[in-house]
Coordinates of C-alpha atoms and ligand atoms in Angstrom, one line a residue:
X16 CA 15.0 -1.4 -20.1
X17 CA 15.4 2.3 -19.7
X18 CA 14.4 4.0 -16.5
X19 CA 11.6 5.8 -18.2
X20 CA 10.2 2.6 -19.7
X21 CA 10.4 0.8 -16.3
X22 CA 8.6 3.7 -14.7
X23 CA 5.9 3.6 -17.4
X24 CA 5.4 -0.1 -17.0
X25 CA 5.2 0.1 -13.2
X26 CA 2.6 2.8 -13.5
X27 CA 0.6 0.8 -16.1
X28 CA 0.7 -2.3 -13.8
X29 CA -0.5 -0.3 -10.8
X30 CA -3.3 1.2 -13.0
X31 CA -4.4 -2.3 -14.1
X32 CA -4.5 -3.5 -10.5
X33 CA -6.5 -0.5 -9.4
X34 CA -8.9 -0.9 -12.3
X35 CA -9.4 -4.6 -11.4
X36 CA -10.0 -3.6 -7.7
X37 CA -12.5 -0.9 -8.6
X38 CA -14.5 -3.2 -10.9
X39 CA -14.5 -6.0 -8.4
X40 CA -15.5 -3.7 -5.6
X41 CA -18.3 -2.2 -7.8
X42 CA -19.5 -5.8 -8.3
X43 CA -20.0 -6.0 -4.5
X44 CA -16.7 -7.6 -3.3
X45 CA -16.0 -6.0 0.1
X46 CA -12.4 -7.0 0.4
X47 CA -11.6 -5.5 -3.0
X48 CA -13.3 -2.2 -1.7
X49 CA -11.0 -2.5 1.4
X50 CA -7.9 -2.7 -0.8
X51 CA -8.9 0.6 -2.3
X52 CA -8.3 2.3 1.1
X53 CA -11.6 3.9 1.9
X54 CA -11.8 6.5 4.7
X55 CA -13.3 3.8 7.0
X56 CA -13.1 0.0 6.3
X57 CA -15.4 -0.8 9.2
X58 CA -18.7 -1.1 7.2
X59 CA -16.9 -3.4 4.7
X60 CA -15.8 -5.7 7.5
X61 CA -19.4 -6.0 8.4
X62 CA -20.2 -6.9 4.7
X63 CA -17.5 -9.7 4.9
X64 CA -19.0 -11.0 8.1
X65 CA -22.5 -11.0 6.5
X66 CA -21.1 -13.3 3.8
X67 CA -20.0 -15.8 6.4
X68 CA -17.3 -16.5 9.0
X69 CA -14.9 -17.4 6.0
X70 CA -15.4 -15.7 2.7
X71 CA -13.4 -16.1 -0.4
X72 CA -12.9 -12.7 -2.2
X73 CA -12.8 -12.4 -5.9
X74 CA -9.3 -10.9 -5.3
X75 CA -8.2 -14.5 -4.4
X76 CA -7.6 -14.5 -0.7
X77 CA -10.0 -16.0 1.9
X78 CA -11.0 -13.4 4.4
X79 CA -12.4 -13.5 7.9
X80 CA -13.7 -10.8 10.2
X81 CA -14.9 -13.4 12.8
X82 CA -13.0 -13.1 16.0
X83 CA -13.6 -16.8 16.8
X84 CA -12.4 -18.1 13.4
X85 CA -9.4 -15.7 13.1
X86 CA -8.1 -16.7 16.6
X87 CA -8.5 -20.4 15.5
X88 CA -6.5 -19.9 12.3
X89 CA -3.8 -17.9 14.1
X90 CA -3.3 -20.7 16.6
X91 CA -3.5 -23.5 14.0
X92 CA -0.1 -24.8 13.1
X93 CA -1.4 -25.9 9.7
X94 CA -1.1 -22.2 8.7
X95 CA 2.1 -20.3 8.3
X96 CA 3.5 -17.0 7.0
X97 CA 5.4 -18.7 4.2
X98 CA 4.4 -21.5 1.9
X99 CA 4.8 -25.1 3.1
X100 CA 8.0 -25.3 1.1
X101 CA 9.3 -22.2 2.9
X102 CA 8.9 -19.7 -0.1
X103 CA 8.1 -16.2 0.6
X104 CA 4.8 -14.8 -0.9
X105 CA 5.9 -12.7 -3.9
X106 CA 5.4 -9.2 -2.5
X107 CA 7.2 -9.8 0.7
X108 CA 9.4 -7.0 2.0
X109 CA 13.1 -7.4 1.2
X110 CA 14.0 -7.3 4.9
X111 CA 11.5 -9.9 5.8
X112 CA 14.1 -12.4 7.0
X113 CA 12.9 -11.1 10.4
X114 CA 10.9 -13.4 12.7
X115 CA 7.6 -12.1 11.4
X116 CA 8.4 -13.5 8.0
X117 CA 9.5 -16.9 9.2
X118 CA 7.8 -20.1 10.2
X119 CA 9.1 -22.5 12.8
X120 CA 11.9 -23.7 13.5
X121 CA 13.6 -20.5 12.4
X122 CA 10.8 -18.3 13.9
X123 CA 11.1 -20.0 17.2
X124 CA 14.9 -19.6 17.4
X125 CA 14.9 -15.9 16.4
X126 CA 12.0 -15.1 18.7
X127 CA 13.6 -16.8 21.7
X128 CA 16.8 -14.7 21.1
X129 CA 14.9 -11.4 21.0
X130 CA 12.4 -12.0 23.9
X131 CA 14.7 -11.2 26.8
X132 CA 15.3 -7.6 25.4
X133 CA 11.5 -7.0 25.8
X134 CA 10.8 -9.0 29.0
X135 CA 9.1 -7.3 32.1
X136 CA 12.5 -6.5 33.8
X137 CA 13.7 -4.7 30.7
X138 CA 10.3 -2.8 30.4
X139 CA 10.8 -1.6 33.9
X140 CA 14.2 -0.3 32.9
X141 CA 12.7 1.6 30.0
X142 CA 9.7 3.1 31.9
X143 CA 11.5 6.1 33.3
X144 CA 13.0 6.8 29.9
X145 CA 9.4 6.7 28.3
X146 CA 8.2 9.1 31.0
X147 CA 11.1 11.4 30.4
X148 CA 10.7 11.5 26.7
X149 CA 7.0 12.0 27.1
X150 CA 7.5 15.0 29.4
X151 CA 10.1 16.5 27.1
X152 CA 7.8 16.2 24.1
X153 CA 4.9 17.8 26.0
X154 CA 7.2 20.7 27.1
X155 CA 8.3 21.1 23.5
X156 CA 4.8 21.1 22.2
X157 CA 3.6 23.6 24.8
X158 CA 6.5 25.9 24.2
X159 CA 5.6 26.2 20.5
X160 CA 2.5 27.3 18.5
X161 CA -1.0 27.0 19.9
X162 CA -2.0 24.8 16.9
X163 CA 0.1 21.8 15.8
X164 CA -0.1 18.7 13.7
X165 CA -0.2 16.2 16.6
X166 CA 1.2 13.4 14.6
X167 CA 4.3 15.3 13.7
X168 CA 4.7 17.2 16.9
X169 CA 4.2 14.3 19.4
X170 CA 2.9 10.9 18.1
X171 CA 5.7 10.2 15.6
X172 CA 8.4 11.4 18.1
X173 CA 8.0 9.2 21.1
X174 CA 8.2 5.6 19.7
X175 CA 11.2 6.5 17.6
X176 CA 13.0 8.0 20.6
X177 CA 12.2 4.8 22.6
X178 CA 13.1 2.3 20.0
X179 CA 16.4 4.1 19.2
X180 CA 17.5 3.5 22.9
X181 CA 16.0 0.1 23.0
X182 CA 17.8 -1.1 19.9
X183 CA 20.9 0.7 20.8
X184 CA 21.4 3.3 18.1
X185 CA 24.2 5.7 19.2
X186 CA 23.2 9.4 19.2
X187 CA 25.3 10.4 16.1
X188 CA 23.4 7.8 14.0
X189 CA 19.9 9.0 15.2
X190 CA 19.2 11.7 12.6
X191 CA 19.9 9.3 9.8
X192 CA 18.1 6.5 11.5
X193 CA 15.0 8.6 12.0
X194 CA 15.1 9.7 8.3
X195 CA 15.5 6.2 7.0
X196 CA 12.9 4.8 9.3
X197 CA 10.4 7.2 7.9
X198 CA 11.3 6.4 4.3
X199 CA 11.0 2.7 5.0
X200 CA 7.7 3.1 6.7
X201 CA 6.1 3.9 3.4
X202 CA 6.9 0.4 2.4
X203 CA 4.0 -0.7 4.5
X204 CA 1.6 1.3 2.3
X205 CA 2.6 -0.7 -0.9
X206 CA 5.1 0.5 -3.5
X207 CA 3.5 1.7 -6.7
X208 CA 6.2 3.3 -8.7
X209 CA 9.8 2.5 -9.7
X210 CA 11.0 5.6 -8.1
X211 CA 9.3 4.7 -4.8
X212 CA 10.7 1.2 -4.9
X213 CA 14.2 2.5 -5.6
X214 CA 13.8 5.0 -2.7
X215 CA 12.8 2.2 -0.4
X216 CA 15.6 -0.1 -1.6
X217 CA 18.2 2.7 -1.1
X218 CA 16.9 3.3 2.5
X219 CA 17.3 -0.4 3.2
X220 CA 20.8 -0.4 1.8
X221 CA 21.7 2.6 3.9
X222 CA 20.1 1.2 7.0
X223 CA 22.0 -2.1 6.5
X224 CA 25.3 -0.3 6.2
X225 CA 24.4 1.7 9.4
X226 CA 23.7 -1.3 11.4
X227 CA 26.8 -3.1 10.3
X228 CA 28.7 -0.1 11.8
X229 CA 26.7 0.0 15.0
X230 CA 27.1 -3.8 15.6
X231 CA 30.9 -3.4 15.2
X232 CA 30.8 -0.6 17.7
X233 CA 28.7 -2.5 20.2
X234 CA 31.0 -5.5 20.0
X235 CA 33.8 -3.3 21.4
X236 CA 31.5 -1.6 23.9
X237 CA 28.4 -3.6 24.9
X238 CA 25.5 -1.8 26.7
X239 CA 22.0 -2.5 27.9
X240 CA 20.3 -2.7 24.5
X241 CA 19.1 -5.3 22.0
X242 CA 22.1 -5.3 19.8
X243 CA 24.4 -6.0 22.8
X244 CA 21.9 -8.7 23.9
X245 CA 22.1 -10.4 20.6
X246 CA 25.9 -10.3 20.1
X247 CA 26.7 -13.5 22.0
X248 CA 24.3 -15.4 19.8
X249 CA 26.1 -14.1 16.7
X250 CA 29.4 -15.1 18.1
X251 CA 28.4 -18.7 19.0
X252 CA 26.6 -19.2 15.7
X253 CA 22.9 -19.2 17.0
X254 CA 22.2 -16.1 14.9
X255 CA 23.8 -15.2 11.5
X256 CA 24.5 -11.6 10.5
X257 CA 22.0 -12.1 7.7
X258 CA 19.4 -12.5 10.4
X259 CA 20.7 -10.0 12.9
X260 CA 20.6 -7.0 10.6
X261 CA 17.0 -7.6 9.4
X262 CA 16.0 -8.1 13.1
X263 CA 17.6 -4.7 13.9
X264 CA 15.8 -3.1 11.0
X265 CA 12.4 -4.7 11.5
X266 CA 12.1 -3.7 15.1
X267 CA 12.2 0.0 14.5
X268 CA 9.5 -0.4 11.8
X269 CA 7.4 -2.8 13.8
X270 CA 7.7 -0.7 16.9
X271 CA 7.2 2.8 15.6
X272 CA 4.6 2.9 12.7
X273 CA 2.3 0.9 15.0
X274 CA 2.7 2.7 18.2
X275 CA 2.6 6.2 16.5
X276 CA -0.9 5.3 15.3
X277 CA -2.0 3.8 18.6
X278 CA -1.2 7.2 20.2
X279 CA -2.9 9.1 17.4
X280 CA -6.0 6.9 17.1
X281 CA -6.4 6.9 20.8
X282 CA -6.4 10.7 21.1
X283 CA -8.7 11.1 18.1
X284 CA -11.2 8.6 19.6
X285 CA -11.1 10.5 22.9
X286 CA -11.6 13.9 21.3
X287 CA -14.5 12.5 19.2
X288 CA -16.0 11.4 22.5
X289 CA -15.4 14.4 24.7
X290 CA -17.2 12.8 27.7
X291 CA -14.6 10.1 27.8
X292 CA -11.8 12.6 27.4
X293 CA -13.2 14.3 30.5
X294 CA -13.2 11.0 32.3
X295 CA -9.4 10.5 31.5
X296 CA -8.6 14.1 32.5
X297 CA -10.4 13.6 35.8
X298 CA -8.6 10.3 36.4
X299 CA -5.5 9.6 34.2
X300 CA -5.2 6.1 35.8
X301 CA -7.8 5.2 33.2
X302 CA -5.2 5.3 30.6
X303 CA -4.8 1.4 30.4
X304 CA -8.5 1.1 29.7
X305 CA -8.3 3.8 27.0
X306 CA -5.4 2.0 25.3
X307 CA -7.2 -1.3 25.4
X308 CA -10.4 0.1 23.9
X309 CA -8.4 2.0 21.2
X310 CA -6.7 -1.2 20.2
X311 CA -10.1 -2.8 19.8
X312 CA -11.9 0.1 18.3
X313 CA -9.3 1.4 15.8
X314 CA -6.4 -1.0 15.6
X315 CA -3.2 0.4 14.0
X316 CA -2.6 -2.9 12.2
X317 CA -5.8 -3.7 10.4
X318 CA -4.9 -7.0 8.7
X319 CA -2.3 -9.7 8.3
X320 CA -2.3 -13.1 6.5
X321 CA -1.6 -16.7 6.8
X322 CA -0.9 -19.4 4.1
X323 CA -2.3 -23.0 4.4
X324 CA 0.5 -25.5 4.6
X325 CA -2.0 -28.3 3.9
X326 CA -5.7 -28.7 2.9
X327 CA -7.8 -27.5 5.8
X328 CA -11.5 -27.8 6.2
X329 CA -12.9 -25.0 8.2
X330 CA -16.4 -23.6 8.6
X331 CA -17.7 -25.8 5.9
X332 CA -15.1 -24.5 3.4
X333 CA -12.0 -26.1 2.0
X334 CA -8.9 -24.0 2.2
X335 CA -6.5 -25.6 -0.2
X336 CA -2.7 -25.9 0.4
X337 CA -1.1 -22.6 -0.6
X338 CA -4.3 -20.6 -0.2
X339 CA -4.0 -17.2 1.6
X340 CA -6.2 -16.2 4.4
X341 CA -6.4 -12.5 5.3
X342 CA -7.2 -11.9 9.0
X343 CA -9.2 -8.6 9.1
X344 CA -8.1 -7.8 12.6
X345 CA -9.8 -4.5 12.6
X346 CA -13.0 -6.3 11.7
X347 CA -12.6 -9.1 14.2
X348 CA -12.3 -6.4 16.9
X349 CA -15.8 -5.3 16.1
X350 CA -17.4 -8.7 15.9
X351 CA -20.7 -8.5 17.8
X352 CA -20.2 -12.1 18.9
X353 CA -17.2 -11.1 20.9
X354 CA -18.0 -7.5 21.8
X355 CA -21.6 -6.3 22.4
X356 CA -22.4 -3.0 20.7
X357 CA -19.0 -3.1 18.9
X358 CA -19.3 0.3 17.1
X359 CA -19.4 2.1 20.4
X360 CA -16.1 3.5 21.7
X361 CA -16.4 2.9 25.5
X362 CA -13.4 3.0 27.8
X363 CA -15.6 1.6 30.6
X364 CA -16.7 -1.5 28.7
X365 CA -16.1 -5.0 30.0
X366 CA -13.0 -5.9 28.0
X367 CA -14.2 -9.3 26.7
X368 CA -11.9 -11.6 25.0
X369 CA -8.3 -10.5 24.1
X370 CA -8.7 -8.5 20.8
X371 CA -6.5 -9.3 17.8
X372 CA -4.8 -5.9 17.4
X373 CA -1.5 -7.6 18.4
X374 CA -2.4 -10.9 16.7
X375 CA -2.6 -14.3 18.5
X376 CA -0.6 -17.5 18.5
X377 CA 3.1 -17.8 17.8
X378 CA 3.5 -14.4 16.1
X379 CA 1.7 -12.5 18.9
X380 CA 3.4 -9.1 19.0
X381 CA 6.6 -9.2 20.9
X382 CA 6.4 -5.5 21.7
X383 CA 2.8 -5.4 22.9
X384 CA 3.6 -4.6 26.5
X385 CA 6.1 -1.8 25.4
X386 CA 3.6 -0.3 23.0
X387 CA 0.9 -0.3 25.7
X388 CA 3.2 1.3 28.2
X389 CA 4.2 4.1 25.7
X390 CA 0.6 4.9 24.7
X391 CA -0.6 4.8 28.3
X392 CA 2.2 7.1 29.5
X393 CA 1.5 9.5 26.5
X394 CA -2.2 9.7 26.9
X395 CA -2.1 10.1 30.7
X396 CA 0.5 12.9 30.3
X397 CA -1.6 14.7 27.7
X398 CA -4.8 14.5 29.9
X399 CA -2.8 15.8 32.9
X400 CA -0.9 18.6 31.2
X401 CA -3.0 19.5 28.1
X402 CA -6.5 19.0 29.2
X403 CA -7.9 21.6 26.9
X404 CA -6.6 20.0 23.7
X405 CA -9.1 19.8 20.9
X406 CA -9.3 18.8 17.2
X407 CA -8.8 21.9 15.1
X408 CA -9.4 20.8 11.4
X409 CA -10.0 17.7 9.3
X410 CA -7.6 14.8 9.6
X411 CA -5.7 13.4 6.7
X412 CA -5.3 9.6 6.8
X413 CA -2.4 7.5 5.7
X414 CA -3.1 5.8 2.4
X415 CA -2.7 2.2 3.6
X416 CA -5.1 -0.7 4.1
X417 CA -2.7 -2.3 6.5
X418 CA -1.7 0.5 8.8
X419 CA -4.6 2.6 10.1
X420 CA -3.5 6.0 11.1
X421 CA -3.2 9.7 10.3
X422 CA -0.6 11.8 8.7
X423 CA -2.2 15.0 9.8
X424 CA -4.2 15.6 13.0
X425 CA -4.5 19.3 13.6
X426 CA -5.1 20.1 17.3
X427 CA -5.3 23.3 19.3
X428 CA -3.5 23.0 22.5
X429 CA -5.2 25.7 24.5
Ligands
HEM504 C1 0.5 -0.4 18.9 C2 1.6 -1.0 18.6 C3 1.8 -2.3 17.9 C4 0.9 -3.0 17.2 C5 -0.6 -2.7 16.9 C6 1.6 -4.2 16.7 C7 1.0 -5.2 16.0 C8 1.6 -6.4 15.7 C9 1.0 -7.5 15.0 C10 -0.5 -7.5 14.5 C11 1.9 -8.5 14.9 C12 1.7 -9.9 14.3 C13 1.4 -9.9 12.8 C14 1.0 -11.3 12.4 O1 0.5 -12.1 13.1 O2 1.2 -11.6 11.2 C15 3.1 -8.0 15.5 C16 4.3 -8.7 15.5 C17 5.5 -8.2 16.0 N1 5.6 -7.0 16.6 FE1 4.2 -5.6 17.0 N2 2.9 -4.2 17.2 C18 3.1 -3.0 17.9 C19 4.2 -2.6 18.5 C20 5.4 -3.2 18.5 C21 6.6 -2.8 19.2 C22 6.7 -1.6 20.1 C23 7.5 -3.8 19.0 C24 8.9 -3.8 19.4 C25 9.7 -3.0 20.1 C26 6.9 -4.8 18.1 C27 7.6 -5.9 17.7 C28 6.9 -6.9 17.0 C29 7.7 -8.2 16.6 C30 9.1 -8.4 16.9 C31 6.8 -8.9 16.0 C32 7.0 -10.3 15.4 C33 6.6 -11.4 16.4 C34 6.7 -12.8 15.8 O3 6.7 -12.9 14.6 O4 6.8 -13.7 16.6 N3 5.6 -4.4 17.9 N4 2.9 -6.7 16.0

């Protein structure tokens, strides 16, 4: 098939899917409407909840926006991220040999190997780095123009700098690493054209080659970073290179695209609720409460899914072996059964049960404490050093139903 023909076919298929979603959404299916990426998915989560704690969308998947039911499914070992036979769902990412794409026992083995690099002792090691990077970024922002796109000038920079150090990317590879990370990030929004798919595949190939180089370098000169931590496991056969490289690639993606939007969504919520921004300016030690409430109110990862490994009866429904369940985390975080007056952003609220922004059960985010620490440091520093910051134009959101965040967030600094 010629390149032009392949491109035409991909566009045709994407149009057919969009048409199907549009028609299904018009017929009143809230999940189909969510897949069309509206500006706000929150009213649609309410519609899902109104249809029951577990609702089968005409798109095929079961959906839940109930905090209780989602939590139960995430902790239920009858559900996994692959099929019971170990097959990946069709549109899985090519690098999803990472732990997030695996069920036990492989998941358990990989998670155990990566955990020490993100334990509290290591976090204490990274804290001063995060503070220094944050300070430098605020300096750079204040030294420039009065108006900036906050996402580009600040939010996108901090997590990449942190993860570069944590994983162990040498300085000379950083520019390429940053470029490829951004290209791969668009994978999370779904790949609609052949050209985009090729771009993503090429980025993965380049990133793989880069990590092979870095791993060889670290073998000769180990340091305090994730790659060095994992090398003994490669040498004694607990970890294959086919697992190590996806792990190194997955972490930058898991650790940046999410944290970037936690910082962005947090600042946006604060500036839209100026009385709460003033509270943070008066007392930056409120930053952990701000971050917790942002994760609940506007979660950077809005949904993830599980596959039934066996027939499961739940909430009066039969989920058959192989059925998919979409956990609408953004919706579960606004479930009135778990959080009173859930539509209200309120940094002083009683926290209630742990929200599902970082998932629950065996895939609970391994970087949750790091992400919180980065966002808390960032928002506290902004409140201290840029108290007059304000929104300065309309935001442009990212076109993704999984990742909720902005591409453009114009702010005036003074
Ligand atoms: C605000 C920032 C973040 C959010 C909202 C977030 C969210 C999530 C969610 C929802 C999952 C589980 C998905 C599922 O259950 O299917 C997950 C898993 C994971 N996250 Fe995060 N994440 C964030 C930051 C980070 C950071 C900074 C790192 C690492 C440096 C990281 C590393 C991981 C890893 C390794 C997993 C897979 C865990 C497993 O499968 O056992 N994340 N994250």
